[in-house]
mmCIF file of C-alpha atoms in Angstrom:
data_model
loop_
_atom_site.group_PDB
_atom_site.id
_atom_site.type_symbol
_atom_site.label_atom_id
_atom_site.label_comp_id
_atom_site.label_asym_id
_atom_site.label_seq_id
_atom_site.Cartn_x
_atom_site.Cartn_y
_atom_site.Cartn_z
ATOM 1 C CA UNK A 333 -13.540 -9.706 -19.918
ATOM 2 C CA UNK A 334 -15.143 -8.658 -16.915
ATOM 3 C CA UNK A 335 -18.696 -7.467 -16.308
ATOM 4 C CA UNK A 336 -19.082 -4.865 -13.466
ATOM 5 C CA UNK A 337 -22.432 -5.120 -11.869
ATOM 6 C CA UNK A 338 -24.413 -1.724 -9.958
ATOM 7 C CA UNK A 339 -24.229 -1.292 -6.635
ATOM 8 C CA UNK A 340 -27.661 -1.951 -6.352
ATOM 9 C CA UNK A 341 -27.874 -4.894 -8.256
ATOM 10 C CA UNK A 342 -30.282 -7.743 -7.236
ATOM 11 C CA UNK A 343 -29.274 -11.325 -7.301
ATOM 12 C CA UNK A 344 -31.556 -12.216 -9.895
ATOM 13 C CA UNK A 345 -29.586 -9.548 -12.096
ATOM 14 C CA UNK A 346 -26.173 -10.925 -11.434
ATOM 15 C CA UNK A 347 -27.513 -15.011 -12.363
ATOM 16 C CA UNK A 348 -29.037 -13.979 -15.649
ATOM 17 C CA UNK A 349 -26.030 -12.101 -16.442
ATOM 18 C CA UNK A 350 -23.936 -15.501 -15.363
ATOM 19 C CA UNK A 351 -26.416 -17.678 -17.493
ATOM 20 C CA UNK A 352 -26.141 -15.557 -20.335
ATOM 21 C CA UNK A 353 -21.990 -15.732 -20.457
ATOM 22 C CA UNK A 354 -22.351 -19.623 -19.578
ATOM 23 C CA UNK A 355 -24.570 -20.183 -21.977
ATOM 24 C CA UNK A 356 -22.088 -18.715 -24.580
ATOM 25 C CA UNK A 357 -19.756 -22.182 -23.205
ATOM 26 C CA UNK A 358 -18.089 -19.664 -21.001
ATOM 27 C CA UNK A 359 -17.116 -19.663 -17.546
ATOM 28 C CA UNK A 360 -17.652 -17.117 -14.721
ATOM 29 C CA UNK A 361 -16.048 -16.753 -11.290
ATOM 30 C CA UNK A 362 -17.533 -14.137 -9.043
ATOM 31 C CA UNK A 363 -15.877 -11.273 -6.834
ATOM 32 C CA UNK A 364 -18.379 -10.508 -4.410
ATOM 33 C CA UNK A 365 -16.999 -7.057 -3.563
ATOM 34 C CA UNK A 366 -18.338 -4.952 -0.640
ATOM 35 C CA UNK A 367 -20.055 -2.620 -2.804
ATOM 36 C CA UNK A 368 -20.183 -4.041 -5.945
ATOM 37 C CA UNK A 369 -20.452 -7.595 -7.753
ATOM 38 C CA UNK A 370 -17.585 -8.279 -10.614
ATOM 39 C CA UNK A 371 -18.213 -11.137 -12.709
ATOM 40 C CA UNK A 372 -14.970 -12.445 -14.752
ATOM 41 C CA UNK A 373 -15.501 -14.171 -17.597
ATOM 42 C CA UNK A 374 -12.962 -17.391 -18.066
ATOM 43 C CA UNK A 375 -12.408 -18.883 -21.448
ATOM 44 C CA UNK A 376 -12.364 -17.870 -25.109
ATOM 45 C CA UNK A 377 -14.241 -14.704 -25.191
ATOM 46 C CA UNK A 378 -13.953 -14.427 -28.969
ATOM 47 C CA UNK A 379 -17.013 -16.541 -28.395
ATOM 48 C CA UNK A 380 -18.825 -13.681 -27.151
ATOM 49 C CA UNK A 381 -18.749 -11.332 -30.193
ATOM 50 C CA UNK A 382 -19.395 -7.912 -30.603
ATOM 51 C CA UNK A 383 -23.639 -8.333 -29.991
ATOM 52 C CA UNK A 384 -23.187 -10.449 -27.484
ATOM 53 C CA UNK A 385 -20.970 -8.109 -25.867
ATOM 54 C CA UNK A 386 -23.122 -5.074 -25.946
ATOM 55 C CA UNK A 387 -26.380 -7.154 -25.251
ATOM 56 C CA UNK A 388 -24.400 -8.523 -21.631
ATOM 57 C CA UNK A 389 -23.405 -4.324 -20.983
ATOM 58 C CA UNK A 390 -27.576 -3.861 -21.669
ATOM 59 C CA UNK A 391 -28.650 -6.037 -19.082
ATOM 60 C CA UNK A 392 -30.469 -5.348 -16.002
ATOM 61 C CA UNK A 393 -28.009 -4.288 -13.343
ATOM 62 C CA UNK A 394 -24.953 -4.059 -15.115
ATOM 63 C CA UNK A 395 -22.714 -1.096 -15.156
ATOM 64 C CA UNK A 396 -19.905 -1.647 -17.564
ATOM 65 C CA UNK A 397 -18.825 -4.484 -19.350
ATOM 66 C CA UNK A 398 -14.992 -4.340 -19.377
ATOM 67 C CA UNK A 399 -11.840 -6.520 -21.979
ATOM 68 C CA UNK A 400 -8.705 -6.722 -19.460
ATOM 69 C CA UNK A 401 -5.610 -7.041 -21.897
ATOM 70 C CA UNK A 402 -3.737 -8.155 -19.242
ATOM 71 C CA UNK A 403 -2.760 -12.035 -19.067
ATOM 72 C CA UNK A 404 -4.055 -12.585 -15.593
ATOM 73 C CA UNK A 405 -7.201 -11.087 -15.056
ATOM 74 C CA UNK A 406 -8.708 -12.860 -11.550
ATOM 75 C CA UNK A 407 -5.139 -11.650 -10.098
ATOM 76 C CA UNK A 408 -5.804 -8.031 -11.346
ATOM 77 C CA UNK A 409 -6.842 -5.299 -9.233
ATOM 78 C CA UNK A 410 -9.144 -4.559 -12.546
ATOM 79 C CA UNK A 411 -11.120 -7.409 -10.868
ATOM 80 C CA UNK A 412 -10.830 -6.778 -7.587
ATOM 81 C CA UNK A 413 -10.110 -3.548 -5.948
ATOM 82 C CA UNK A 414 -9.855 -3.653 -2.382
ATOM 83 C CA UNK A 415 -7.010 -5.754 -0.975
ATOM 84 C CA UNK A 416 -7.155 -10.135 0.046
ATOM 85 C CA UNK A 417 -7.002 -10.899 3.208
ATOM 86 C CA UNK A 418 -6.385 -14.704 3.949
ATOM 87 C CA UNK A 419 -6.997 -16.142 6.727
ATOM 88 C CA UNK A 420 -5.313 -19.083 7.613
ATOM 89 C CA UNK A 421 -6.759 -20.415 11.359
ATOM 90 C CA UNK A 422 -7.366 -16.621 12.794
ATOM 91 C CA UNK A 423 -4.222 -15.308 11.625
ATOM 92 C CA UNK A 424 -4.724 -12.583 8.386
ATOM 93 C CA UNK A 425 -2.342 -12.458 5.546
ATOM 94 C CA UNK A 426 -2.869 -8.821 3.843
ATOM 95 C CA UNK A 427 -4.522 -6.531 6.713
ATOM 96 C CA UNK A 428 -2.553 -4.682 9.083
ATOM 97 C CA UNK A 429 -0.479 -6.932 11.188
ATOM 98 C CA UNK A 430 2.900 -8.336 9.077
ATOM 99 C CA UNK A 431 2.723 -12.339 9.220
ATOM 100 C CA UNK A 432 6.158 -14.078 10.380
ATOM 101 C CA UNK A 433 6.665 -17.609 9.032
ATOM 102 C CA UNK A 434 9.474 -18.893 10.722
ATOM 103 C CA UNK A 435 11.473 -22.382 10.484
ATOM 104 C CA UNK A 436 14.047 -24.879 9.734
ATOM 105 C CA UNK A 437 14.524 -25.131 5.781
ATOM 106 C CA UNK A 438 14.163 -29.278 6.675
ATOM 107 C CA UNK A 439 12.373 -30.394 9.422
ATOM 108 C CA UNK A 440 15.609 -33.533 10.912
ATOM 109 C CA UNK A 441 14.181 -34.744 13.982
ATOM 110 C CA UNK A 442 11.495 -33.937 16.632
ATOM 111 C CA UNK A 443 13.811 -32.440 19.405
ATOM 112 C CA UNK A 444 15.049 -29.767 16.496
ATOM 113 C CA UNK A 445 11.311 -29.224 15.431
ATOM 114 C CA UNK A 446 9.998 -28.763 18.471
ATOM 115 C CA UNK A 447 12.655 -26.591 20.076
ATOM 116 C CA UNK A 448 11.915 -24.339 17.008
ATOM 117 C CA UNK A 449 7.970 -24.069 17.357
ATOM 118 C CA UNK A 450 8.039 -23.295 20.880
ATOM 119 C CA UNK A 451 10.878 -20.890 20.811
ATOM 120 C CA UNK A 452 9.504 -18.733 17.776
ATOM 121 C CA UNK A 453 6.160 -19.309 18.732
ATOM 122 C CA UNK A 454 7.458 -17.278 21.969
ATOM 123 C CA UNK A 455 9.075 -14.663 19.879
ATOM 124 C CA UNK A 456 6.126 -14.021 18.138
ATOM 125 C CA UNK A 457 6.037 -15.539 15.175
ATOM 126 C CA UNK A 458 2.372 -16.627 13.580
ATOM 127 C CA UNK A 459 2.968 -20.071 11.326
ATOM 128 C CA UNK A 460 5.452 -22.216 11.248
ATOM 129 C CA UNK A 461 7.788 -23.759 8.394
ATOM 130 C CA UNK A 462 9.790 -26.299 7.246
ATOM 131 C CA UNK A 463 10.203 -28.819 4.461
ATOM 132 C CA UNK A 464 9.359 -32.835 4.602
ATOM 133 C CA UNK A 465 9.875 -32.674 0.857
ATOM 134 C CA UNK A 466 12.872 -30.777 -0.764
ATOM 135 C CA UNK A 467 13.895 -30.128 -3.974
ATOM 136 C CA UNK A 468 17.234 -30.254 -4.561
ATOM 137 C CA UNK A 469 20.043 -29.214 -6.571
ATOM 138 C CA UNK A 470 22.034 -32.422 -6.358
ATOM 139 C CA UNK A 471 20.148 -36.018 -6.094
ATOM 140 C CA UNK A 472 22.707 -36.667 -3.339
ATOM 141 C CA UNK A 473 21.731 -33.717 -0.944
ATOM 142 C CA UNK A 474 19.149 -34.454 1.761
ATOM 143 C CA UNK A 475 15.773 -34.804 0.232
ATOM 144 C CA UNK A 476 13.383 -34.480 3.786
ATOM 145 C CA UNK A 477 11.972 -36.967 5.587
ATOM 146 C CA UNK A 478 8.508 -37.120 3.830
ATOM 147 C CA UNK A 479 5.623 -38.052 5.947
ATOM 148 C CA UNK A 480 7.367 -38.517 9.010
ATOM 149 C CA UNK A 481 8.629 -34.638 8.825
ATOM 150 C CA UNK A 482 4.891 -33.501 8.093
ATOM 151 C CA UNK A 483 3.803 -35.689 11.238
ATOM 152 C CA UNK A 484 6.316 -33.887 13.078
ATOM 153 C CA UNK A 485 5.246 -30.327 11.847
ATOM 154 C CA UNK A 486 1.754 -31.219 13.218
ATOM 155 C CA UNK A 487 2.580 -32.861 16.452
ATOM 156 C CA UNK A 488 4.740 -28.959 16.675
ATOM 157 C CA UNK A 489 1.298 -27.446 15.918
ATOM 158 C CA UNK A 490 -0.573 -28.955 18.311
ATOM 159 C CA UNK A 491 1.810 -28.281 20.904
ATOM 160 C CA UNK A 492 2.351 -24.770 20.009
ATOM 161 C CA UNK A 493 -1.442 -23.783 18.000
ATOM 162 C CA UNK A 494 1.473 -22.357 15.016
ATOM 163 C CA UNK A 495 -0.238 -23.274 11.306
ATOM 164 C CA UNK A 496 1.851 -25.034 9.096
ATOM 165 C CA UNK A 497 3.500 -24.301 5.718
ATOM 166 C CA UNK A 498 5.402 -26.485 4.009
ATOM 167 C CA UNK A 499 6.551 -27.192 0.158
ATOM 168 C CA UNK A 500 4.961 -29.519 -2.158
ATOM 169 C CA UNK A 501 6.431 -30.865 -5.023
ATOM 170 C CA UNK A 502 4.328 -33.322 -7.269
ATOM 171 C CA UNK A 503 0.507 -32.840 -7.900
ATOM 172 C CA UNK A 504 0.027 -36.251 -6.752
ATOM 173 C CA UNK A 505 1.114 -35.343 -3.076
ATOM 174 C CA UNK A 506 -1.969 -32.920 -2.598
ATOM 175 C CA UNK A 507 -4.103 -35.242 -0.942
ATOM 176 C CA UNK A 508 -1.508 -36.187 1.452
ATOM 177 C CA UNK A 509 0.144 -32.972 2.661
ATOM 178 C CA UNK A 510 -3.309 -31.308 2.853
ATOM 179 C CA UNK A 511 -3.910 -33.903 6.079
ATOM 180 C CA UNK A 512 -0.915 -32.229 7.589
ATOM 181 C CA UNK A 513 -0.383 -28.280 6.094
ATOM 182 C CA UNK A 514 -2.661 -25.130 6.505
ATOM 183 C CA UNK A 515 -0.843 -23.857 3.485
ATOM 184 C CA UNK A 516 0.941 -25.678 0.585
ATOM 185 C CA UNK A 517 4.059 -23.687 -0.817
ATOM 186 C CA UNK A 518 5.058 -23.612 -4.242
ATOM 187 C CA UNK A 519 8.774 -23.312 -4.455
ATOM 188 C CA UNK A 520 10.870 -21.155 -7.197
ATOM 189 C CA UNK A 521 11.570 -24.131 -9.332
ATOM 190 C CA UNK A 522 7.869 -25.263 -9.520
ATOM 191 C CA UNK A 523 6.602 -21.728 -10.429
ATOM 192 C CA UNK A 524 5.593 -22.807 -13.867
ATOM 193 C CA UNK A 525 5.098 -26.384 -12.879
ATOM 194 C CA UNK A 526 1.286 -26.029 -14.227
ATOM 195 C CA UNK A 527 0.253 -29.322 -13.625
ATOM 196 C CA UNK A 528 0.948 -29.168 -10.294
ATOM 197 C CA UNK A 529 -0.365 -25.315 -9.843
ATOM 198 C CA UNK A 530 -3.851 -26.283 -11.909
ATOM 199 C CA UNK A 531 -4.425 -29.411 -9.271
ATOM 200 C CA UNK A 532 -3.626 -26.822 -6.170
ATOM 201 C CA UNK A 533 -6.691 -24.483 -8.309
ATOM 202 C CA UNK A 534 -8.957 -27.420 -7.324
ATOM 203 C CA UNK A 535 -7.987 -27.769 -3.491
ATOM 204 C CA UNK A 536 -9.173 -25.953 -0.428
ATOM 205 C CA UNK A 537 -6.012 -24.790 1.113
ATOM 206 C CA UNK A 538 -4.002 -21.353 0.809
ATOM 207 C CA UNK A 539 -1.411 -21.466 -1.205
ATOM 208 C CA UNK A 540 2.019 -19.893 -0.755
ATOM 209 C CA UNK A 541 3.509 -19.361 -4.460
ATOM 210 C CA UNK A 542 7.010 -18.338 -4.348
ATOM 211 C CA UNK A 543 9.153 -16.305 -7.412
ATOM 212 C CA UNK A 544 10.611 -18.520 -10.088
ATOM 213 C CA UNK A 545 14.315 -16.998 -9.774
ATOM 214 C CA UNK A 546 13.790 -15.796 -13.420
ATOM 215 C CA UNK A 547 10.314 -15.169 -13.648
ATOM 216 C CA UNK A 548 8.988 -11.981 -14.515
ATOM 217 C CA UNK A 549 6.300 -9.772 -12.951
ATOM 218 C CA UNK A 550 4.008 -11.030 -15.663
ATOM 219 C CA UNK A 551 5.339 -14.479 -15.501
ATOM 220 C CA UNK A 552 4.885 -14.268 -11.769
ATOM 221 C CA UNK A 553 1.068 -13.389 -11.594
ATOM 222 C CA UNK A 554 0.236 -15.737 -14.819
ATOM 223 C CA UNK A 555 1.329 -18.415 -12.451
ATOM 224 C CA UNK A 556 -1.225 -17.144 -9.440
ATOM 225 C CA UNK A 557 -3.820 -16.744 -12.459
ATOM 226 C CA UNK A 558 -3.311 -20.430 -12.572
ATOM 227 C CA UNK A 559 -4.380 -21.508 -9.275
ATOM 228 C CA UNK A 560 -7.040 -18.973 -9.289
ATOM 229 C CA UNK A 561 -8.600 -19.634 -12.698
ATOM 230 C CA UNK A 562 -9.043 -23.666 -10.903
ATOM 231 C CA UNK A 563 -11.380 -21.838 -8.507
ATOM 232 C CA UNK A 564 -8.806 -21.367 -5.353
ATOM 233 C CA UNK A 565 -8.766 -17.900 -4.502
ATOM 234 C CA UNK A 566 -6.365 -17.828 -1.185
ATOM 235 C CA UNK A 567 -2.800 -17.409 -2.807
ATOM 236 C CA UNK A 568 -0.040 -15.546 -1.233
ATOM 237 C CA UNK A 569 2.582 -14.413 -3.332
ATOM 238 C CA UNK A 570 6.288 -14.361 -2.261
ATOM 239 C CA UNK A 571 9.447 -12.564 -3.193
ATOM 240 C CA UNK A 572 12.525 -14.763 -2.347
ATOM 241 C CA UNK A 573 15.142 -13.761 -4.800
ATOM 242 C CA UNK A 574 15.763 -13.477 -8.826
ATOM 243 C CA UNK A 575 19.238 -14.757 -10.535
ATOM 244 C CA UNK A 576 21.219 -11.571 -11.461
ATOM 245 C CA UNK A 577 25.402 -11.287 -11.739
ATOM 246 C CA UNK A 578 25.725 -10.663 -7.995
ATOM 247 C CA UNK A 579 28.453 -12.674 -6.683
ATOM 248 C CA UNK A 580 28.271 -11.394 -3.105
ATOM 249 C CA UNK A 581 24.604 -13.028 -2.350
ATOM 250 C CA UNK A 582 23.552 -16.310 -3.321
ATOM 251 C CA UNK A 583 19.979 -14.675 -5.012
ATOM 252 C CA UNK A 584 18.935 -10.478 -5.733
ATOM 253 C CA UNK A 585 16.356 -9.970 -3.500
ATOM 254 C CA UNK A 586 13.950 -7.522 -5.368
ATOM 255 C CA UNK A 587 12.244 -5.416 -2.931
ATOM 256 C CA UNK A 588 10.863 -3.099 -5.552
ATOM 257 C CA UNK A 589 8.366 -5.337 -7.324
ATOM 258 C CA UNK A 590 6.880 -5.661 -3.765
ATOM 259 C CA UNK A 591 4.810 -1.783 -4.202
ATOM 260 C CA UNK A 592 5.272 -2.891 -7.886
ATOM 261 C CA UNK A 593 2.575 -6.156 -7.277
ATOM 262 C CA UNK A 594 0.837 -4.135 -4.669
ATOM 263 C CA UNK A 595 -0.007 -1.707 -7.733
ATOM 264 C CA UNK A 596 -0.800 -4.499 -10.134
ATOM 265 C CA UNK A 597 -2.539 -7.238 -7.644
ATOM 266 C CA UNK A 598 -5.057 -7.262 -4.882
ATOM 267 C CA UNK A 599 -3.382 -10.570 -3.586
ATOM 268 C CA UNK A 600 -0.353 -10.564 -0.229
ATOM 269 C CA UNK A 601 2.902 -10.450 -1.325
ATOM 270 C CA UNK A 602 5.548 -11.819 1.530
ATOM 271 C CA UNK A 603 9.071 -12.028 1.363
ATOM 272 C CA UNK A 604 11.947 -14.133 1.957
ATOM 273 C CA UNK A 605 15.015 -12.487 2.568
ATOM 274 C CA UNK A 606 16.560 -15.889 3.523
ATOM 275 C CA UNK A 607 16.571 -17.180 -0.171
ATOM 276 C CA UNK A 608 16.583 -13.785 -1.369
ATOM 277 C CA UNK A 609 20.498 -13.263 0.196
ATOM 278 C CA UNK A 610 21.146 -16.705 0.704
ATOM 279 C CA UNK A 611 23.693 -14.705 3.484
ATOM 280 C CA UNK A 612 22.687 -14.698 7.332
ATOM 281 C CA UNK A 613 24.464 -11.768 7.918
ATOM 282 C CA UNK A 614 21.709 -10.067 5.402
ATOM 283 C CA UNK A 615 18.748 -11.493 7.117
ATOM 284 C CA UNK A 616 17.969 -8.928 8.702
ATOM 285 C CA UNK A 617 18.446 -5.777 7.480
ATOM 286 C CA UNK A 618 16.467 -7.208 4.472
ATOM 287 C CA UNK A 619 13.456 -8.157 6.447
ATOM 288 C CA UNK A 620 13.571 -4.456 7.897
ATOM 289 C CA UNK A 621 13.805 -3.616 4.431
ATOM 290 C CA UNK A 622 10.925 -5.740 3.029
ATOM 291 C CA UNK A 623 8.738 -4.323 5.856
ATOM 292 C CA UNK A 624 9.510 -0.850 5.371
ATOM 293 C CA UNK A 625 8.657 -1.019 1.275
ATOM 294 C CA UNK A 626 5.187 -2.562 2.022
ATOM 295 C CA UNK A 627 5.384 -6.442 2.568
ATOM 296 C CA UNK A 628 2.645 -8.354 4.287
ATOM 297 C CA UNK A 629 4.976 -11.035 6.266
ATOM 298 C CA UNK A 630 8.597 -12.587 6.075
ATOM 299 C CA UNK A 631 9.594 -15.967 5.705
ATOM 300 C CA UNK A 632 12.668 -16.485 7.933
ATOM 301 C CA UNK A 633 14.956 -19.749 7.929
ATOM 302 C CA UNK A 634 15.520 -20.355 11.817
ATOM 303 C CA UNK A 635 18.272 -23.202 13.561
ATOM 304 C CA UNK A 636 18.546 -24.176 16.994
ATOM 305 C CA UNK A 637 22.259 -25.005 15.223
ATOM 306 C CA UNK A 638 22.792 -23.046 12.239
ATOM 307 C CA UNK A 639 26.103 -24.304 11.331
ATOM 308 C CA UNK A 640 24.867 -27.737 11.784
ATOM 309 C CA UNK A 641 21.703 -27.576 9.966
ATOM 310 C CA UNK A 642 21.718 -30.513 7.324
ATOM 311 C CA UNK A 643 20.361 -28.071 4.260
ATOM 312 C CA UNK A 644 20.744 -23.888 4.031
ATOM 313 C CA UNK A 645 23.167 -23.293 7.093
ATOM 314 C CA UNK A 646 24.649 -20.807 5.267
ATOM 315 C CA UNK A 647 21.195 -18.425 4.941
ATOM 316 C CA UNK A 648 19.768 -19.879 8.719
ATOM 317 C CA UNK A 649 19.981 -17.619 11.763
ATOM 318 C CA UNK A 650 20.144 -18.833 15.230
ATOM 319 C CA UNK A 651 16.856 -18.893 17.249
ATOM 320 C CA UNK A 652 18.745 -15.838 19.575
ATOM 321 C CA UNK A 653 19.142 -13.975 16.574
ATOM 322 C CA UNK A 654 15.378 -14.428 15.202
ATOM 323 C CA UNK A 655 13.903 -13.291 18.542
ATOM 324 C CA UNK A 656 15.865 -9.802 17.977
ATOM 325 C CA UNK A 657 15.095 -9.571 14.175
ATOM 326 C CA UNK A 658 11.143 -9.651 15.518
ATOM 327 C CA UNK A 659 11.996 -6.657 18.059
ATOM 328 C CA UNK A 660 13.845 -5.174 15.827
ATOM 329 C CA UNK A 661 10.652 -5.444 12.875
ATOM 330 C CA UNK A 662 8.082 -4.082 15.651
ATOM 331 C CA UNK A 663 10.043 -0.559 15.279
ATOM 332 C CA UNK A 664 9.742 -0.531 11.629
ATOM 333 C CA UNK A 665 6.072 -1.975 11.358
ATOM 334 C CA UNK A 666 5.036 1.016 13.449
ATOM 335 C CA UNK A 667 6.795 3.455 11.423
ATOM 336 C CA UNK A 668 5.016 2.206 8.629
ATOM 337 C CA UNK A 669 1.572 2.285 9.980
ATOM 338 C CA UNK A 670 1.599 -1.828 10.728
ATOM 339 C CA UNK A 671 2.242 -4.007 13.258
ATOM 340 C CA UNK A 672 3.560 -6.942 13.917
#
């Protein structure tokens, strides 16, 4: 349930309604809108009941009281109408400008890390990436470097000023890459991981939650509703490709739920057409494409060596080719009304 205050509402109107729903053994989180306050209401609310519902709708200063059937409510443009912008360091995920994250899938050494950050940092880009942790499909396959990758990330960051993303894997590493990230990624295969998503509800930093490759829309915001329902609000969602028959591209990269969650959600949507082709000959044309149908930034796997990068060579562009893709995106960010 939500409870949509007036636009006049006094502060002393919006606490008694919060005491009242709290004292039911409720919670409340509050969207402090720019014309209106929107209390949600977290928890059972068969606890409420039918008189407490219509006493909370006949309080001082409320407007409508309100049941959202769907399962994610705080992600829900029912709660919040006008669009998130996060800002990570002075640079805005979800206003105008489309956000470039650009990087290595594993950060190998500090000559290839920093050759990266200063060359896409150049280009344009606004954050850098790349993994110190990686999940992968075989035990045998490079697993990252750990700590010594994320001390390389932020020795590239304070060489370059580029904020950091990079994945985390285990709810118990939250204390440690927070020292090092500006934003903590969620990969596909920890979408529904919701031990790990409920501890990254109770941190401070934006999180960037990526597409389970089989998750539905639904699926796909439940997990956001996660983090949010801990009482972190800054989540980015990403697109990076869903498992379909293709056999021509490692992943389906599906552009269309990107209006679709701009619809549904008031939270940034990115996308990844790197995972989402899993071809570097695709790269490209799919970031114009992910631009052009409304995304708020692009993830983009970048090599000083593609064919000799230890993990993804076959989906990382050369650092040539990533300086045109961003030309290339300025023409279609204009077209669109954006920029880059």
């Amino acid at each position: 349930m939500i409870v949509i205050m007036k636009a006049k509402a006094e502060e002393e109107d919006v606490n008694r309604v919060i005491d009242t729903i709290e004292s039911l053994g409720l919670r409340t989180q509050l969207n402090l809108g720019a014309e209106r306050v929107v209390v949600a209401v977290i928890g059972d609310i068969s606890k409420i009941g039918e008189e407490n519902f219509f006493r909370i709708r006949a309080m001082k200063g409320v407007e409508n009281t309100v049941f959202v059937s769907k399962p994610y409510k705080l992600v829900s443009k029912d709660f919040k109408k006008e669009q998130t912008i996060i800002d990570v360091d002075g640079v805005k995920i979800g206003g105008k400008k489309i956000v470039v994250f650009a990087g290595p899938c594993s950060v190998e050494n500090r000559e290839q890390i920093m050759e990266v950050a200063e060359k896409i940092k150049k280009a344009g880009a606004s954050m850098i990436r790349g993994g110190a942790f990686k999940p992968r499909t075989s035990p045998k396959d490079f697993q990252g470097l750990g700590e010594e990758g994320l001390k390389l990330l932020y020795e590239a960051k304070e060489e370059t000023g580029l904020p950091i993303v990079t994945e985390i894997m285990d709810a118990r590493d939250v204390g440690l890459l927070s020292q090092y990230a500006d934003v903590l990624q969620v990969g596909t295969r920890n979408m529904q991981n919701y031990t790990l998503l409920k501890e990254l509800g109770k941190c401070d930093k934006p999180v960037l939650l990526k597409r389970g490759m089989w998750a539905t829309m639904a699926e796909f915001l439940g997990a956001a509703e996660y983090i949010m329902n801990g009482g972190n609000e800054n989540v980015i969602l990403c697109e990076r490709g869903i498992r379909t028959f293709s056999d021509y591209s490692r992943n389906t990269l599906d552009l269309s739920i990107i209006p679709a969650i701009k619809d549904e959600s008031h939270l940034p949507i990115v996308s990844d057409p790197s995972h989402g082709t899993g071809r570097r000959s695709l790269v490209l044309p799919m970031s114009k494409a992910s631009v052009a149908c409304g995304a708020d930034g692009l993830l983009i796997e970048t090599h000083p060596d593609p064919d000799r990068a230890i993990s993804d060579a076959d989906q990382t562009i050369s650092l040539s080719s990533f300086s045109k893709l961003m030309e290339d995106i300025k023409q279609i960010a204009k077209a669109v009304g954006r920029e880059l």
